[in-house]
C-alpha cells in the first residue's frame, strides 16, 4: 500500500508514465528517451530554454522531421513506381507531403491534445497539426534513428494515405466509382454512418458500406466523408476487377 | 597459368572488377551490388531499358540521392548548431546543397570519368558533376541503406566542405585571415604550391604553408586556390586562439 502511495505521490514519474503511454500508443513502439518527444510537443509560447539558453520548442524538430519524411517518401515512390521519372517522383512527393495532407495526418493522430502551450489550442491555425506531425518524426529520428522513422511513416502515412492512382488523379473518388458500378449493375447501395469515438477523445465516424443489403466494407475516420471514401476504396480494391473503369 | 588466362579472357568480369575497384575507392567501402552504381553512371543518351521497358539512367537516382543528402545535412546541422532556428537551418542547408557546391563535389571525385554516354562528356554542362554526385548517393542508399549514405556524406561532404563559420559568412577566406595575422605579428609566410596528381588521373595541387620558414599546414585539392584555402583553414584551426578575428 505504501509503495503504491509513493508511486502516486511522485507526480513527476506518474506524469512521465502517462506521457510515455500516450507516445508509445502513437508511435506503435517504445520511445527510449522522452526528452525529444516532450520538445516535439512544446510550443514556443512556453518560452522554455535549456541550461545553455537555447530555446526548447518543436520548431527545430519540424525542420528535421520534414527532411526525414521527404526522404522516406522519396524512397517509397522510387521503389513503388519504377516507371516514374524524376519530374513525376518530385510531383507525387509534393502531393504527399503537402501542408494540407500533413495537417490531416496530425489531426488524425490528435497530436494537439499533447501540446504544452500558454496560448489556447483554439487559437492555433490549421498548420499546427502538420507542424506537430513533422516535429514528432524529428523526435523519432533523434530517439531511434532512420529505420524507425521509416517504420512509423510507413504505418501512419504510406499504408493509410498513399494511394498512388488517386494521387495521380486517375481516380478522383472511390465513392463515385462504387456508385457508378452499382448503378450500372442495378444494385442497391447504402452508406451506414455512425459516430464511433472510442476512447480517443476525438470525434470519429464509422461507416458500413452495404451493397444489395450485404456489408462489403467497413471504415473509420475523422469525418463522414473520409470514412465513406475509405470504405469505398476498400470495396473498390476488393472488387477491383469488376469495377475497374478500364474494363 | 590457365586459370589466369581464363580470368583475363572473361572481359566481362575483368570490366566489373575495374568498375568495382573504382567505386570502392570513391566510396571508401565495398559496394554489395554493382547494378545501381552502373545506373548512377549511365547517361540517358545510352537509351538503355530494363526487361520491363523502364529507362535505365541516373535521373531517378538523382531524385533519391538529393532527398538522402538533404536529410543527412539536416541532421548534421540540427546537431551541430543547437542555437540555430528553423530559418537558419533551412538557409544553411541550401548553401551546402547548392548546385554549385554539388558540382564542385562531383568534380573533385572526378565522377565524370566513369559516365557511360553516347554524347561526348565535353558537351555536358557543369551540372553533370552535381547530378552524378546525387545519383551516386541514391545508389549508395539502395545498396547499403541510410547509415552508409550518412557515412559517405560525412566523409566526402561534411568533413572536407561543411565549414559553418564560413557558410555563415563570418569568415570569407581563411587565407586572408592567415595573411592578416602574419602581417600583424610580423611573420613571413609562403604558400609552396606543386602539382600532385597521384594515381587518380585528375589534376591535383599540393600546398605547404610555411610561416617563418616552418611548415605549419599541408593540403591537397583540385585547384591551387582551393589547396591554399584548405591549408590556411587548417593553420587557422590549429592557431585559432591566436588568430581569431574576435580576439
Coordinates of C-alpha atoms in Angstrom, one line a residue:
Chain A
X1 CA 0.0 0.0 0.0
X2 CA 2.8 2.4 1.0
X3 CA 4.6 1.6 -2.3
X4 CA 1.5 2.4 -4.3
X5 CA 1.1 5.7 -2.4
X6 CA 4.8 6.5 -3.0
X7 CA 4.3 6.0 -6.8
X8 CA 1.3 8.2 -6.9
X9 CA 2.7 10.9 -4.7
X10 CA 5.6 11.2 -7.1
X11 CA 3.6 13.2 -9.6
X12 CA 6.6 13.6 -11.9
X13 CA 7.0 9.9 -12.7
X14 CA 3.3 9.4 -12.9
X15 CA 3.1 12.3 -15.4
X16 CA 6.0 10.7 -17.3
X17 CA 4.2 7.4 -17.3
X18 CA 1.1 8.9 -18.8
X19 CA 3.1 10.7 -21.5
X20 CA 5.2 7.6 -22.2
X21 CA 2.0 5.5 -22.7
X22 CA 0.5 8.2 -25.0
X23 CA 3.7 8.4 -27.1
X24 CA 4.0 4.6 -27.2
X25 CA 0.4 4.4 -28.5
X26 CA 1.0 7.0 -31.2
X27 CA 4.3 5.5 -32.3
X28 CA 3.5 1.8 -32.1
X29 CA 6.8 1.2 -30.4
X30 CA 8.6 2.2 -27.2
X31 CA 10.3 5.5 -27.0
X32 CA 13.8 5.2 -25.5
X33 CA 14.2 8.8 -24.2
X34 CA 11.2 11.1 -23.7
X35 CA 13.1 14.4 -23.9
X36 CA 12.8 14.9 -27.6
X37 CA 9.1 13.9 -27.6
X38 CA 8.5 16.4 -24.9
X39 CA 10.2 19.0 -27.1
X40 CA 8.1 17.9 -30.1
X41 CA 5.0 18.9 -28.1
X42 CA 6.3 22.2 -26.6
X43 CA 5.0 25.4 -28.2
X44 CA 7.2 28.4 -28.3
X45 CA 4.8 30.3 -26.1
X46 CA 6.1 28.3 -23.1
X47 CA 9.4 30.2 -23.5
X48 CA 11.4 27.3 -22.4
X49 CA 15.2 27.3 -22.6
X50 CA 17.9 24.8 -21.8
X51 CA 20.9 25.4 -19.5
X52 CA 22.8 27.0 -22.4
X53 CA 19.9 29.4 -23.2
X54 CA 18.8 27.5 -26.4
X55 CA 15.0 27.6 -27.0
X56 CA 13.2 24.4 -26.3
X57 CA 10.2 24.0 -28.6
X58 CA 9.2 22.0 -31.6
X59 CA 10.3 24.3 -34.4
X60 CA 13.8 22.9 -35.0
X61 CA 12.4 19.4 -34.9
X62 CA 9.9 20.3 -37.6
X63 CA 12.9 21.1 -39.9
X64 CA 14.5 17.7 -39.1
X65 CA 11.2 15.8 -39.4
X66 CA 10.4 17.4 -42.7
X67 CA 13.7 16.2 -44.1
X68 CA 13.2 12.7 -42.9
X69 CA 9.7 12.5 -44.2
X70 CA 10.9 13.8 -47.6
X71 CA 13.5 11.1 -47.9
X72 CA 11.3 8.2 -46.7
X73 CA 8.6 9.2 -49.2
X74 CA 11.2 9.6 -51.9
X75 CA 12.5 6.1 -51.3
X76 CA 9.0 4.7 -51.3
X77 CA 8.0 6.3 -54.5
X78 CA 11.3 5.4 -56.1
X79 CA 10.7 1.7 -55.3
X80 CA 6.9 1.7 -55.9
X81 CA 6.8 3.4 -59.3
X82 CA 9.7 2.2 -61.4
X83 CA 8.1 3.9 -64.5
X84 CA 8.1 7.4 -62.9
X85 CA 10.8 9.8 -64.0
X86 CA 12.4 12.5 -61.8
X87 CA 9.6 15.0 -62.5
X88 CA 6.9 12.5 -61.7
X89 CA 8.5 11.5 -58.5
X90 CA 9.0 15.1 -57.4
X91 CA 5.4 16.0 -58.1
X92 CA 4.0 12.9 -56.4
X93 CA 6.1 13.6 -53.3
X94 CA 4.9 17.2 -53.0
X95 CA 1.3 16.0 -53.1
X96 CA 2.0 13.5 -50.3
X97 CA 3.9 16.0 -48.1
X98 CA 1.6 18.9 -48.9
X99 CA 0.7 21.2 -45.9
X100 CA -3.0 20.0 -46.2
X101 CA -2.0 16.4 -46.1
X102 CA 0.3 16.8 -43.1
X103 CA -2.4 18.7 -41.2
X104 CA -4.8 15.9 -41.9
X105 CA -2.2 13.4 -40.6
X106 CA -1.5 15.3 -37.4
X107 CA -5.2 15.8 -36.8
X108 CA -6.0 12.1 -37.2
X109 CA -3.4 11.3 -34.6
X110 CA -4.9 14.0 -32.4
X111 CA -1.4 15.4 -31.6
X112 CA -2.7 18.7 -30.5
X113 CA -4.1 17.0 -27.4
X114 CA -0.5 16.7 -26.0
X115 CA 0.7 20.3 -26.8
X116 CA 2.1 22.3 -23.9
X117 CA 1.3 25.9 -24.7
X118 CA 0.4 29.2 -23.0
X119 CA -1.8 30.0 -25.9
X120 CA -5.1 28.2 -26.0
X121 CA -5.0 25.5 -28.7
X122 CA -8.2 27.1 -30.1
X123 CA -6.1 30.0 -31.3
X124 CA -3.7 27.9 -33.3
X125 CA -4.2 27.8 -37.0
X126 CA -4.6 24.7 -39.1
X127 CA -0.9 24.2 -39.6
X128 CA -0.2 23.3 -36.0
X129 CA -1.3 19.8 -36.8
X130 CA 1.2 19.3 -39.6
X131 CA 3.9 21.0 -37.7
X132 CA 3.4 18.7 -34.8
X133 CA 3.4 15.7 -37.1
X134 CA 6.8 16.8 -38.6
X135 CA 8.3 17.5 -35.2
X136 CA 7.2 14.1 -34.0
X137 CA 9.1 12.5 -36.9
X138 CA 12.1 14.6 -36.0
X139 CA 11.9 13.3 -32.4
X140 CA 11.7 9.7 -33.6
X141 CA 14.8 10.2 -35.7
X142 CA 16.8 11.5 -32.7
X143 CA 15.4 8.8 -30.4
X144 CA 15.5 5.7 -32.6
X145 CA 17.2 6.6 -35.9
X146 CA 16.2 6.5 -39.6
X147 CA 14.8 2.9 -39.7
X148 CA 12.2 3.7 -37.0
X149 CA 11.3 6.9 -38.8
X150 CA 10.7 4.8 -41.9
X151 CA 8.6 2.2 -40.0
X152 CA 6.5 5.0 -38.4
X153 CA 6.0 6.8 -41.7
X154 CA 5.1 3.5 -43.4
X155 CA 2.5 2.7 -40.9
X156 CA 1.0 6.1 -40.4
X157 CA 1.4 7.8 -43.8
X158 CA 2.1 5.3 -46.6
X159 CA -0.3 2.4 -45.8
X160 CA -3.3 4.5 -44.8
X161 CA -2.9 7.5 -47.2
X162 CA -0.5 7.0 -50.0
X163 CA -2.8 5.8 -52.8
X164 CA -0.8 6.3 -56.0
X165 CA -3.7 6.0 -58.6
X166 CA -5.6 8.6 -56.6
X167 CA -2.6 10.9 -56.3
X168 CA -2.0 10.6 -60.0
X169 CA -5.5 12.0 -60.4
X170 CA -6.6 8.8 -62.3
X171 CA -9.2 8.2 -59.5
X172 CA -10.9 11.3 -58.1
X173 CA -13.2 9.5 -55.7
X174 CA -13.6 5.8 -54.9
X175 CA -17.1 6.6 -53.7
X176 CA -18.2 7.7 -57.1
X177 CA -16.6 4.6 -58.7
X178 CA -18.6 2.4 -56.4
X179 CA -21.9 4.3 -57.0
X180 CA -21.4 4.2 -60.8
X181 CA -20.7 0.5 -60.7
X182 CA -23.8 -0.2 -58.6
X183 CA -26.0 1.8 -60.9
X184 CA -24.5 0.0 -63.9
X185 CA -25.0 -3.4 -62.3
X186 CA -28.5 -2.4 -61.0
X187 CA -27.5 -3.0 -57.4
X188 CA -28.7 -1.0 -54.3
X189 CA -26.1 0.6 -52.1
X190 CA -26.1 2.3 -48.7
X191 CA -23.5 4.0 -46.6
X192 CA -24.4 3.4 -42.9
X193 CA -22.7 6.1 -41.0
X194 CA -22.5 6.4 -37.2
X195 CA -20.4 8.2 -34.6
X196 CA -17.6 6.0 -33.2
X197 CA -15.5 7.9 -30.8
X198 CA -13.8 5.0 -28.9
X199 CA -11.7 6.1 -26.0
X200 CA -9.6 8.5 -28.0
X201 CA -11.3 11.8 -27.1
X202 CA -11.6 12.8 -30.7
X203 CA -14.6 12.6 -33.0
X204 CA -14.6 9.5 -35.2
X205 CA -17.1 8.2 -37.7
X206 CA -17.6 4.6 -38.6
X207 CA -19.2 3.5 -41.8
X208 CA -20.6 0.3 -43.2
X209 CA -21.0 0.1 -46.9
X210 CA -23.8 -2.2 -47.9
X211 CA -24.4 -3.4 -51.5
X212 CA -27.6 -5.3 -52.0
X213 CA -28.0 -5.2 -48.3
X214 CA -24.8 -7.1 -47.6
X215 CA -21.9 -5.3 -45.8
X216 CA -19.0 -5.3 -48.2
X217 CA -16.6 -2.9 -46.4
X218 CA -16.2 -1.0 -43.1
X219 CA -14.1 2.0 -42.3
X220 CA -13.4 4.6 -39.6
X221 CA -12.1 8.1 -40.0
X222 CA -12.3 11.7 -38.5
X223 CA -15.0 12.8 -40.9
X224 CA -18.1 11.2 -42.6
X225 CA -16.7 12.0 -46.0
X226 CA -13.4 10.4 -45.3
X227 CA -14.9 7.3 -43.7
X228 CA -17.2 6.8 -46.8
X229 CA -14.3 7.3 -49.1
X230 CA -12.1 4.8 -47.2
X231 CA -14.9 2.2 -47.2
X232 CA -15.5 2.7 -50.9
X233 CA -11.7 2.3 -51.6
X234 CA -11.7 -0.9 -49.6
X235 CA -14.7 -2.2 -51.6
X236 CA -13.1 -1.0 -54.8
X237 CA -9.9 -2.9 -54.2
X238 CA -11.9 -6.0 -53.1
X239 CA -13.9 -5.9 -56.3
X240 CA -11.3 -4.3 -58.4
X241 CA -11.6 -6.5 -61.4
X242 CA -15.4 -6.0 -61.6
X243 CA -15.3 -2.3 -61.1
X244 CA -12.2 -1.0 -62.8
X245 CA -13.0 1.9 -65.1
X246 CA -10.8 0.4 -67.7
X247 CA -12.7 -2.9 -68.1
Chain B
X1 CA 48.5 -20.2 -65.8
X2 CA 45.4 -21.4 -67.5
X3 CA 43.3 -20.1 -64.6
X4 CA 44.8 -16.6 -65.0
X5 CA 44.2 -16.8 -68.8
X6 CA 40.6 -17.8 -68.1
X7 CA 40.1 -14.8 -65.8
X8 CA 41.5 -12.4 -68.3
X9 CA 39.7 -13.9 -71.2
X10 CA 36.4 -13.2 -69.4
X11 CA 36.4 -9.5 -70.3
X12 CA 33.0 -9.0 -68.5
X13 CA 34.3 -9.9 -65.1
X14 CA 37.5 -8.0 -65.7
X15 CA 35.5 -4.9 -66.6
X16 CA 33.3 -5.5 -63.5
X17 CA 36.5 -5.8 -61.4
X18 CA 37.8 -2.4 -62.7
X19 CA 34.5 -0.7 -62.0
X20 CA 34.2 -2.4 -58.6
X21 CA 37.7 -1.1 -57.6
X22 CA 36.9 2.4 -58.9
X23 CA 33.6 2.5 -57.0
X24 CA 35.2 1.1 -53.8
X25 CA 37.9 3.8 -54.0
X26 CA 35.3 6.5 -54.4
X27 CA 33.0 5.2 -51.6
X28 CA 35.6 4.1 -49.1
X29 CA 33.7 0.9 -48.5
X30 CA 32.8 -2.2 -50.6
X31 CA 29.7 -2.0 -52.8
X32 CA 27.5 -5.0 -52.4
X33 CA 25.7 -4.9 -55.8
X34 CA 27.2 -3.0 -58.7
X35 CA 23.9 -2.6 -60.6
X36 CA 22.7 0.6 -59.0
X37 CA 26.2 2.1 -59.3
X38 CA 26.2 1.3 -63.0
X39 CA 22.9 3.0 -63.3
X40 CA 24.3 6.0 -61.4
X41 CA 26.8 6.4 -64.2
X42 CA 24.5 5.8 -67.2
X43 CA 23.5 8.8 -69.2
X44 CA 20.1 8.9 -70.8
X45 CA 21.8 9.1 -74.3
X46 CA 22.6 5.4 -73.9
X47 CA 18.8 4.7 -74.3
X48 CA 19.1 1.7 -72.0
X49 CA 15.9 0.0 -70.8
X50 CA 15.3 -3.0 -68.5
X51 CA 13.3 -6.1 -69.4
X52 CA 10.0 -4.2 -68.5
X53 CA 10.9 -1.2 -70.7
X54 CA 11.8 1.2 -67.9
X55 CA 14.6 3.6 -68.6
X56 CA 18.0 2.8 -67.1
X57 CA 19.9 6.0 -66.4
X58 CA 20.9 8.1 -63.4
X59 CA 18.0 10.6 -63.4
X60 CA 15.7 8.8 -60.9
X61 CA 18.7 8.1 -58.7
X62 CA 19.4 11.9 -58.6
X63 CA 15.9 12.4 -57.0
X64 CA 16.6 9.7 -54.4
X65 CA 20.2 11.0 -53.6
X66 CA 19.0 14.6 -53.3
X67 CA 16.5 13.5 -50.7
X68 CA 19.1 11.5 -48.7
X69 CA 21.7 14.2 -48.9
X70 CA 19.1 16.7 -47.7
X71 CA 18.2 14.7 -44.6
X72 CA 21.8 13.8 -43.7
X73 CA 22.8 17.5 -43.9
X74 CA 19.6 18.5 -41.9
X75 CA 20.6 16.1 -39.1
X76 CA 24.2 17.3 -39.1
X77 CA 23.2 21.0 -38.9
X78 CA 20.5 20.2 -36.3
X79 CA 23.1 18.5 -34.0
X80 CA 25.9 20.9 -34.8
X81 CA 24.2 24.2 -34.3
X82 CA 21.8 24.0 -31.3
X83 CA 21.4 27.8 -31.4
X84 CA 20.1 27.8 -35.0
X85 CA 16.3 28.2 -35.5
X86 CA 14.3 26.6 -38.4
X87 CA 15.1 29.5 -40.7
X88 CA 18.8 29.4 -40.1
X89 CA 18.9 25.6 -40.6
X90 CA 17.0 25.9 -43.8
X91 CA 19.3 28.6 -45.2
X92 CA 22.5 26.8 -44.2
X93 CA 21.3 23.6 -45.8
X94 CA 20.5 25.3 -49.1
X95 CA 24.0 26.8 -49.1
X96 CA 25.5 23.3 -48.6
X97 CA 23.4 21.5 -51.2
X98 CA 23.6 24.4 -53.7
X99 CA 24.0 23.4 -57.3
X100 CA 27.5 25.0 -57.4
X101 CA 28.6 23.1 -54.4
X102 CA 27.3 19.8 -55.6
X103 CA 29.1 20.4 -58.9
X104 CA 32.3 21.0 -57.1
X105 CA 31.9 17.8 -55.0
X106 CA 31.2 15.7 -58.1
X107 CA 34.2 17.3 -59.9
X108 CA 36.5 16.6 -57.0
X109 CA 35.6 13.0 -57.1
X110 CA 36.1 13.0 -60.9
X111 CA 32.8 11.2 -61.3
X112 CA 32.5 12.2 -65.0
X113 CA 35.4 9.8 -65.8
X114 CA 33.0 6.8 -65.2
X115 CA 30.0 8.0 -67.2
X116 CA 28.7 5.8 -70.0
X117 CA 27.3 8.2 -72.6
X118 CA 26.8 8.5 -76.4
X119 CA 27.3 12.2 -76.0
X120 CA 30.9 13.4 -75.5
X121 CA 31.4 14.4 -71.9
X122 CA 32.8 17.7 -73.3
X123 CA 29.2 18.5 -74.3
X124 CA 27.8 18.2 -70.8
X125 CA 27.2 21.3 -68.9
X126 CA 28.5 22.0 -65.4
X127 CA 25.6 20.3 -63.7
X128 CA 26.5 16.9 -64.8
X129 CA 29.0 16.8 -61.9
X130 CA 26.4 17.5 -59.2
X131 CA 23.8 15.2 -60.8
X132 CA 26.3 12.3 -60.8
X133 CA 27.1 13.1 -57.2
X134 CA 23.4 12.9 -56.2
X135 CA 22.8 9.8 -58.2
X136 CA 25.8 8.1 -56.5
X137 CA 24.2 8.9 -53.1
X138 CA 21.0 7.4 -54.4
X139 CA 22.8 4.2 -55.4
X140 CA 24.5 4.0 -52.0
X141 CA 21.1 4.2 -50.3
X142 CA 19.8 1.4 -52.4
X143 CA 22.9 -0.7 -52.0
X144 CA 23.7 -0.2 -48.3
X145 CA 21.0 1.8 -46.7
X146 CA 20.8 5.2 -44.9
X147 CA 23.6 4.7 -42.4
X148 CA 26.2 4.2 -45.2
X149 CA 24.8 7.2 -47.0
X150 CA 25.4 9.1 -43.9
X151 CA 29.0 7.8 -43.6
X152 CA 29.8 8.7 -47.2
X153 CA 28.3 12.2 -46.9
X154 CA 30.1 12.7 -43.7
X155 CA 33.4 11.8 -45.2
X156 CA 33.0 13.4 -48.6
X157 CA 30.9 16.4 -47.9
X158 CA 30.8 17.4 -44.2
X159 CA 34.3 16.9 -43.1
X160 CA 36.0 18.5 -46.1
X161 CA 33.5 21.1 -47.0
X162 CA 31.0 22.0 -44.3
X163 CA 32.6 24.8 -42.5
X164 CA 29.9 26.5 -40.6
X165 CA 31.6 29.9 -39.8
X166 CA 32.5 30.2 -43.4
X167 CA 29.0 29.4 -44.6
X168 CA 27.5 31.9 -42.2
X169 CA 29.6 34.5 -43.9
X170 CA 31.6 35.2 -40.8
X171 CA 34.8 34.1 -42.5
X172 CA 35.2 34.9 -46.2
X173 CA 38.6 33.4 -46.7
X174 CA 40.9 31.7 -44.3
X175 CA 43.8 32.6 -46.5
X176 CA 43.2 36.3 -45.8
X177 CA 42.9 35.7 -42.1
X178 CA 46.3 33.9 -42.1
X179 CA 47.9 36.7 -44.1
X180 CA 46.5 39.4 -41.8
X181 CA 47.7 37.6 -38.8
X182 CA 51.2 37.1 -40.2
X183 CA 51.4 40.8 -41.1
X184 CA 50.2 41.9 -37.7
X185 CA 52.6 39.5 -36.0
X186 CA 55.5 40.5 -38.3
X187 CA 55.9 36.9 -39.5
X188 CA 56.9 35.8 -43.0
X189 CA 54.5 33.4 -44.9
X190 CA 54.8 31.4 -48.0
X191 CA 52.5 29.1 -49.9
X192 CA 54.5 26.4 -51.6
X193 CA 52.3 25.0 -54.4
X194 CA 53.1 22.0 -56.5
X195 CA 51.3 19.6 -58.8
X196 CA 50.5 16.3 -57.1
X197 CA 48.4 14.1 -59.3
X198 CA 49.0 10.8 -57.6
X199 CA 47.5 7.8 -59.5
X200 CA 44.0 9.3 -59.8
X201 CA 44.2 10.6 -63.3
X202 CA 42.9 14.0 -62.3
X203 CA 44.9 17.2 -61.7
X204 CA 45.6 17.8 -58.0
X205 CA 47.6 20.5 -56.3
X206 CA 49.5 20.2 -53.1
X207 CA 50.4 23.1 -50.9
X208 CA 52.7 23.6 -47.9
X209 CA 52.0 26.7 -45.9
X210 CA 55.2 28.0 -44.2
X211 CA 55.2 30.6 -41.5
X212 CA 58.6 31.9 -40.6
X213 CA 60.0 29.1 -42.8
X214 CA 58.3 26.4 -40.8
X215 CA 55.7 24.2 -42.4
X216 CA 52.5 24.8 -40.4
X217 CA 49.9 23.1 -42.6
X218 CA 49.6 21.0 -45.8
X219 CA 46.7 20.4 -48.1
X220 CA 45.7 18.9 -51.4
X221 CA 42.9 19.9 -53.7
X222 CA 41.8 20.2 -57.4
X223 CA 42.8 23.8 -57.7
X224 CA 45.7 25.9 -56.4
X225 CA 43.2 28.3 -54.8
X226 CA 41.3 25.6 -53.0
X227 CA 44.5 23.9 -51.8
X228 CA 45.8 27.2 -50.4
X229 CA 42.4 27.9 -48.7
X230 CA 42.4 24.4 -47.2
X231 CA 45.9 24.7 -45.8
X232 CA 45.0 28.2 -44.4
X233 CA 41.9 26.8 -42.8
X234 CA 44.0 24.0 -41.2
X235 CA 46.5 26.5 -39.9
X236 CA 43.7 28.7 -38.7
X237 CA 42.1 26.0 -36.7
X238 CA 45.5 24.9 -35.3
X239 CA 46.2 28.5 -34.2
X240 CA 42.6 29.5 -33.7
X241 CA 43.1 31.3 -30.4
X242 CA 45.9 33.4 -31.7
X243 CA 44.3 34.4 -35.0
X244 CA 40.6 34.6 -34.2
X245 CA 39.2 37.9 -35.6
X246 CA 37.2 38.4 -32.4
X247 CA 40.2 38.5 -30.0

